[in-house]
Amino acid sequence: MTGRQRRLLRLAMPWLTLAVLLIGWELACLAFVVPEIILPRPSRIMEVIVQRWDILLRFCLETLWTTLAGFVMAIAFGLLLGLAVGASPFVYSGLYPLLIAFNAIPKVAIVPILMIWLGIGALPAVVTAFVISFFPIVVNVATGLATIEPEMRDLMRSLGASQWETLTKVGIPRAMPYLFASLKVSVTLAFVGSVLSETVGGNRGIGFLMLSASARNDSATTFAGLFAIALMGIGVYAACALVEQRMTRWAVRGQPSR
Amino acid sequence: MASEPLVELRNVSLAYGEGRERMVALGDATLSIEKGEFVAVVGPSGCGKSTLMKLVTGLLPPSTGTVLVHGREVTAPIPGVGMAFQNSTLMPWRTTRDNIMLPFEVVAPHKHRLRRHRAEYEAKAEALLASVGLAGFGDKYPWQLSGGMQQRCNVCRALIHEPEILMLDEPFGALDAFTREELWGVMQKLWLERRFTAVLVTHDLREAVYLADTVYVMSRRPGRIVKRRTIDLPRPRTLDTTFEPGFVEIVHELRERIQMEHA
Ligand SMILES: Nc1ncnc2c1ncn2[C@@H]1O[C@H](COP(=O)(O)OP(=O)(O)OP(=O)(O)O)[C@@H](O)[C@H]1O
Ligand SMILES: [Mg+2]
């Protein structure tokens, strides 16, 4: 294979695997005569997506909006908390066990509480997306700060730099690749959060659409919702990966040009 | 020479770790450095040379003994030093020029002037880069430079803010013999112009004799100072000087003393 062919094949790989998967699914459904209510065939799901795209799109946008709102809150909060945890051993030993405990709580359990506090609507979904997605950001930013080379600290100290100067000139730039790496994980979690909240109880978003469709035994629409979520997930993941690539070119270092 | 020395170490020792981990890296160093003196420290690997550097600048507190600078005891990092660490500490997210300009952002009074006089400071950085043979590399990132180029940047950053005390920890270790000898000349010229106080750690005895006024030889770990040799060869010294009998003799003398440590 030439280099060009290899590159093309690599680009085509995800589509090929997807195609194989869908065709296998379709054939399996046909071969075993699976009823649509249990597992609709992919071709049926596509049909529904094409037929009801306007409704799907509307609910998708609602979900996307709540997810991103929660995600932005998670970035701001996670960054600040991560800096504090990474920079101060006292904050670290004080907050870290609590954070881990909080992260271990299944978020399904808190959605009903959020509904009592915040009512029904966008707000509980935003908050769920937020609480589920800030943890990886905190951990990563704190790791970035805590793993600064001692030589780098010595350098700053020898120049008489203040704690603040060391933080802004070494700590934050050093933590950035860790932050951007965590965003990819975190944004997908944010989707889990908002859809979770919508399915537990809500009146909007793709989760609600799926819930009401399955109540009507409309499995095809439920699966169409799943596809839509996966699609949005890939979209925001790719956006985060792109931002990461742009912002932290130095962390990847120079690769020989090909 | 009646004035008090700029740096004075009195029976300084340092141990890393505690309990069973405890290990004495530097045992009982006593030395004094005059203002404007160029000192070189040589000794076997692991004998505590880098540790000595950190003690002088207050990055490490001594386990016993006292370190005095300007006659005052050192308890915290002292101002007015430039350090070139043994491991490159260039920041990968900054270009070479921005790396070199770091001291301007942190050290007073430069940090208050930097914003308004940026062009002037940048010109300074460019000139310094050019003097070590790195003209035109200001916009490159450190990881785009070779190991030897990074070391030269490391040295530039240590001296750009014209510190009173310059600490160089094996600054030319990764360079080929020719570039290295060229940089001895650059270093000597800078020193003759500015007359800062310099402490140079090196494994190269010719480098030590070429550059220094005084060479200290350290024993194996735990390091002690076993020999002090003043070099009174006239300056400026040139590469020809290094082939003269007087120079060669001193190098041999030092080599013999160090070989005793390895025996
Ligand atoms: N941070 C540290 N923690 C524990 N031990 C250390 C530390 N730094 C140095 N040491 C130990 O102290 C001793 C002296 O180290 P130092 O770096 O001062 O040696 P050196 O003379 O600079 O050696 P080289 O010529 O190889 O650079 C070594 O044996 C090393 O193992
Ligand atoms: Mg060393």
JSON list of N, CA and C in Angstrom, two decimals, chain A residues 151-152 154-159 161 165 169-170 173-174 249-250 253-254, chain B residues 54 59 77 81 83 85 87 89 91-93 105-107 111 141 143 157:
[
{"chain": "A", "resi": 151, "resn": "GLU", "atom": "N", "xyz": [12.36, 21.82, 39.24]},
{"chain": "A", "resi": 151, "resn": "GLU", "atom": "CA", "xyz": [13.34, 22.76, 38.68]},
{"chain": "A", "resi": 151, "resn": "GLU", "atom": "C", "xyz": [12.65, 24.06, 38.25]},
{"chain": "A", "resi": 152, "resn": "MET", "atom": "N", "xyz": [11.43, 23.91, 37.72]},
{"chain": "A", "resi": 152, "resn": "MET", "atom": "CA", "xyz": [10.71, 25.08, 37.26]},
{"chain": "A", "resi": 152, "resn": "MET", "atom": "C", "xyz": [10.35, 25.98, 38.45]},
{"chain": "A", "resi": 154, "resn": "ASP", "atom": "N", "xyz": [12.09, 26.09, 41.23]},
{"chain": "A", "resi": 154, "resn": "ASP", "atom": "CA", "xyz": [13.36, 26.67, 41.66]},
{"chain": "A", "resi": 154, "resn": "ASP", "atom": "C", "xyz": [13.71, 27.88, 40.81]},
{"chain": "A", "resi": 155, "resn": "LEU", "atom": "N", "xyz": [13.48, 27.72, 39.50]},
{"chain": "A", "resi": 155, "resn": "LEU", "atom": "CA", "xyz": [13.78, 28.82, 38.59]},
{"chain": "A", "resi": 155, "resn": "LEU", "atom": "C", "xyz": [13.00, 30.07, 39.00]},
{"chain": "A", "resi": 156, "resn": "MET", "atom": "N", "xyz": [11.69, 29.91, 39.21]},
{"chain": "A", "resi": 156, "resn": "MET", "atom": "CA", "xyz": [10.85, 31.05, 39.55]},
{"chain": "A", "resi": 156, "resn": "MET", "atom": "C", "xyz": [11.25, 31.62, 40.91]},
{"chain": "A", "resi": 157, "resn": "ARG", "atom": "N", "xyz": [11.58, 30.73, 41.84]},
{"chain": "A", "resi": 157, "resn": "ARG", "atom": "CA", "xyz": [11.98, 31.22, 43.17]},
{"chain": "A", "resi": 157, "resn": "ARG", "atom": "C", "xyz": [13.29, 31.99, 43.09]},
{"chain": "A", "resi": 158, "resn": "SER", "atom": "N", "xyz": [14.21, 31.50, 42.25]},
{"chain": "A", "resi": 158, "resn": "SER", "atom": "CA", "xyz": [15.51, 32.17, 42.17]},
{"chain": "A", "resi": 158, "resn": "SER", "atom": "C", "xyz": [15.36, 33.56, 41.56]},
{"chain": "A", "resi": 159, "resn": "LEU", "atom": "N", "xyz": [14.29, 33.76, 40.79]},
{"chain": "A", "resi": 159, "resn": "LEU", "atom": "CA", "xyz": [14.07, 35.10, 40.22]},
{"chain": "A", "resi": 159, "resn": "LEU", "atom": "C", "xyz": [13.27, 35.97, 41.18]},
{"chain": "A", "resi": 161, "resn": "ALA", "atom": "N", "xyz": [10.15, 35.36, 42.17]},
{"chain": "A", "resi": 161, "resn": "ALA", "atom": "CA", "xyz": [8.75, 35.45, 41.75]},
{"chain": "A", "resi": 161, "resn": "ALA", "atom": "C", "xyz": [7.81, 35.18, 42.92]},
{"chain": "A", "resi": 165, "resn": "GLU", "atom": "N", "xyz": [2.83, 35.04, 40.60]},
{"chain": "A", "resi": 165, "resn": "GLU", "atom": "CA", "xyz": [3.57, 35.04, 39.34]},
{"chain": "A", "resi": 165, "resn": "GLU", "atom": "C", "xyz": [3.90, 33.62, 38.90]},
{"chain": "A", "resi": 169, "resn": "LYS", "atom": "N", "xyz": [2.56, 32.30, 35.39]},
{"chain": "A", "resi": 169, "resn": "LYS", "atom": "CA", "xyz": [3.56, 32.12, 34.33]},
{"chain": "A", "resi": 169, "resn": "LYS", "atom": "C", "xyz": [3.96, 30.67, 34.13]},
{"chain": "A", "resi": 170, "resn": "VAL", "atom": "N", "xyz": [3.79, 29.85, 35.14]},
{"chain": "A", "resi": 170, "resn": "VAL", "atom": "CA", "xyz": [4.13, 28.43, 34.99]},
{"chain": "A", "resi": 170, "resn": "VAL", "atom": "C", "xyz": [2.90, 27.55, 35.18]},
{"chain": "A", "resi": 173, "resn": "PRO", "atom": "N", "xyz": [-0.21, 27.99, 32.32]},
{"chain": "A", "resi": 173, "resn": "PRO", "atom": "CA", "xyz": [0.15, 27.44, 31.00]},
{"chain": "A", "resi": 173, "resn": "PRO", "atom": "C", "xyz": [0.41, 25.94, 31.06]},
{"chain": "A", "resi": 174, "resn": "ARG", "atom": "N", "xyz": [1.03, 25.52, 32.13]},
{"chain": "A", "resi": 174, "resn": "ARG", "atom": "CA", "xyz": [1.37, 24.11, 32.29]},
{"chain": "A", "resi": 174, "resn": "ARG", "atom": "C", "xyz": [0.10, 23.24, 32.43]},
{"chain": "A", "resi": 249, "resn": "ARG", "atom": "N", "xyz": [-0.40, 23.40, 21.08]},
{"chain": "A", "resi": 249, "resn": "ARG", "atom": "CA", "xyz": [0.50, 22.85, 20.07]},
{"chain": "A", "resi": 249, "resn": "ARG", "atom": "C", "xyz": [1.83, 22.45, 20.70]},
{"chain": "A", "resi": 250, "resn": "TRP", "atom": "N", "xyz": [2.26, 23.21, 21.69]},
{"chain": "A", "resi": 250, "resn": "TRP", "atom": "CA", "xyz": [3.57, 22.95, 22.28]},
{"chain": "A", "resi": 250, "resn": "TRP", "atom": "C", "xyz": [3.63, 21.61, 23.00]},
{"chain": "A", "resi": 253, "resn": "ARG", "atom": "N", "xyz": [4.44, 18.86, 20.74]},
{"chain": "A", "resi": 253, "resn": "ARG", "atom": "CA", "xyz": [5.80, 18.98, 20.23]},
{"chain": "A", "resi": 253, "resn": "ARG", "atom": "C", "xyz": [5.84, 18.79, 18.72]},
{"chain": "A", "resi": 254, "resn": "GLY", "atom": "N", "xyz": [7.02, 19.04, 18.20]},
{"chain": "A", "resi": 254, "resn": "GLY", "atom": "CA", "xyz": [7.16, 18.96, 16.75]},
{"chain": "A", "resi": 254, "resn": "GLY", "atom": "C", "xyz": [7.22, 17.51, 16.29]},
{"chain": "B", "resi": 54, "resn": "LYS", "atom": "N", "xyz": [22.48, 25.72, 44.94]},
{"chain": "B", "resi": 54, "resn": "LYS", "atom": "CA", "xyz": [21.17, 26.05, 45.51]},
{"chain": "B", "resi": 54, "resn": "LYS", "atom": "C", "xyz": [21.30, 26.59, 46.91]},
{"chain": "B", "resi": 59, "resn": "LEU", "atom": "N", "xyz": [17.99, 28.72, 47.69]},
{"chain": "B", "resi": 59, "resn": "LEU", "atom": "CA", "xyz": [16.89, 27.85, 47.28]},
{"chain": "B", "resi": 59, "resn": "LEU", "atom": "C", "xyz": [16.72, 26.70, 48.25]},
{"chain": "B", "resi": 77, "resn": "PRO", "atom": "N", "xyz": [15.28, 32.58, 49.14]},
{"chain": "B", "resi": 77, "resn": "PRO", "atom": "CA", "xyz": [15.96, 32.93, 47.88]},
{"chain": "B", "resi": 77, "resn": "PRO", "atom": "C", "xyz": [16.34, 34.40, 47.84]},
{"chain": "B", "resi": 81, "resn": "VAL", "atom": "N", "xyz": [20.02, 37.28, 41.56]},
{"chain": "B", "resi": 81, "resn": "VAL", "atom": "CA", "xyz": [20.78, 36.17, 41.00]},
{"chain": "B", "resi": 81, "resn": "VAL", "atom": "C", "xyz": [20.21, 35.74, 39.66]},
{"chain": "B", "resi": 83, "resn": "MET", "atom": "N", "xyz": [20.28, 32.18, 37.44]},
{"chain": "B", "resi": 83, "resn": "MET", "atom": "CA", "xyz": [20.71, 30.78, 37.52]},
{"chain": "B", "resi": 83, "resn": "MET", "atom": "C", "xyz": [20.46, 30.05, 36.21]},
{"chain": "B", "resi": 85, "resn": "PHE", "atom": "N", "xyz": [20.21, 26.36, 35.30]},
{"chain": "B", "resi": 85, "resn": "PHE", "atom": "CA", "xyz": [20.17, 25.05, 35.94]},
{"chain": "B", "resi": 85, "resn": "PHE", "atom": "C", "xyz": [20.73, 23.99, 35.03]},
{"chain": "B", "resi": 87, "resn": "ASN", "atom": "N", "xyz": [19.54, 20.93, 34.37]},
{"chain": "B", "resi": 87, "resn": "ASN", "atom": "CA", "xyz": [18.51, 20.46, 33.45]},
{"chain": "B", "resi": 87, "resn": "ASN", "atom": "C", "xyz": [17.86, 21.69, 32.84]},
{"chain": "B", "resi": 89, "resn": "THR", "atom": "N", "xyz": [15.45, 24.30, 31.88]},
{"chain": "B", "resi": 89, "resn": "THR", "atom": "CA", "xyz": [14.15, 24.66, 32.45]},
{"chain": "B", "resi": 89, "resn": "THR", "atom": "C", "xyz": [13.46, 25.65, 31.53]},
{"chain": "B", "resi": 91, "resn": "MET", "atom": "N", "xyz": [10.67, 26.96, 29.10]},
{"chain": "B", "resi": 91, "resn": "MET", "atom": "CA", "xyz": [9.26, 26.63, 29.10]},
{"chain": "B", "resi": 91, "resn": "MET", "atom": "C", "xyz": [8.80, 26.29, 27.69]},
{"chain": "B", "resi": 92, "resn": "PRO", "atom": "N", "xyz": [8.27, 25.09, 27.50]},
{"chain": "B", "resi": 92, "resn": "PRO", "atom": "CA", "xyz": [7.94, 24.66, 26.13]},
{"chain": "B", "resi": 92, "resn": "PRO", "atom": "C", "xyz": [6.84, 25.48, 25.48]},
{"chain": "B", "resi": 93, "resn": "TRP", "atom": "N", "xyz": [6.05, 26.21, 26.28]},
{"chain": "B", "resi": 93, "resn": "TRP", "atom": "CA", "xyz": [4.94, 26.97, 25.68]},
{"chain": "B", "resi": 93, "resn": "TRP", "atom": "C", "xyz": [5.38, 28.37, 25.28]},
{"chain": "B", "resi": 105, "resn": "GLU", "atom": "N", "xyz": [10.00, 39.90, 33.17]},
{"chain": "B", "resi": 105, "resn": "GLU", "atom": "CA", "xyz": [8.61, 39.92, 33.60]},
{"chain": "B", "resi": 105, "resn": "GLU", "atom": "C", "xyz": [8.48, 39.78, 35.11]},
{"chain": "B", "resi": 106, "resn": "VAL", "atom": "N", "xyz": [9.54, 39.30, 35.75]},
{"chain": "B", "resi": 106, "resn": "VAL", "atom": "CA", "xyz": [9.42, 38.94, 37.15]},
{"chain": "B", "resi": 106, "resn": "VAL", "atom": "C", "xyz": [10.29, 39.82, 38.05]},
{"chain": "B", "resi": 107, "resn": "VAL", "atom": "N", "xyz": [11.48, 40.21, 37.54]},
{"chain": "B", "resi": 107, "resn": "VAL", "atom": "CA", "xyz": [12.44, 40.90, 38.38]},
{"chain": "B", "resi": 107, "resn": "VAL", "atom": "C", "xyz": [12.21, 42.41, 38.33]},
{"chain": "B", "resi": 111, "resn": "LYS", "atom": "N", "xyz": [10.17, 44.57, 35.60]},
{"chain": "B", "resi": 111, "resn": "LYS", "atom": "CA", "xyz": [8.78, 44.15, 35.39]},
{"chain": "B", "resi": 111, "resn": "LYS", "atom": "C", "xyz": [7.83, 45.35, 35.35]},
{"chain": "B", "resi": 141, "resn": "TYR", "atom": "N", "xyz": [10.37, 27.58, 19.11]},
{"chain": "B", "resi": 141, "resn": "TYR", "atom": "CA", "xyz": [10.11, 27.05, 20.44]},
{"chain": "B", "resi": 141, "resn": "TYR", "atom": "C", "xyz": [11.31, 26.21, 20.89]},
{"chain": "B", "resi": 143, "resn": "TRP", "atom": "N", "xyz": [11.64, 23.31, 21.96]},
{"chain": "B", "resi": 143, "resn": "TRP", "atom": "CA", "xyz": [11.70, 21.93, 21.45]},
{"chain": "B", "resi": 143, "resn": "TRP", "atom": "C", "xyz": [12.01, 21.88, 19.97]},
{"chain": "B", "resi": 157, "resn": "ARG", "atom": "N", "xyz": [19.12, 33.30, 29.43]},
{"chain": "B", "resi": 157, "resn": "ARG", "atom": "CA", "xyz": [18.07, 33.68, 30.38]},
{"chain": "B", "resi": 157, "resn": "ARG", "atom": "C", "xyz": [18.65, 34.00, 31.75]}
]
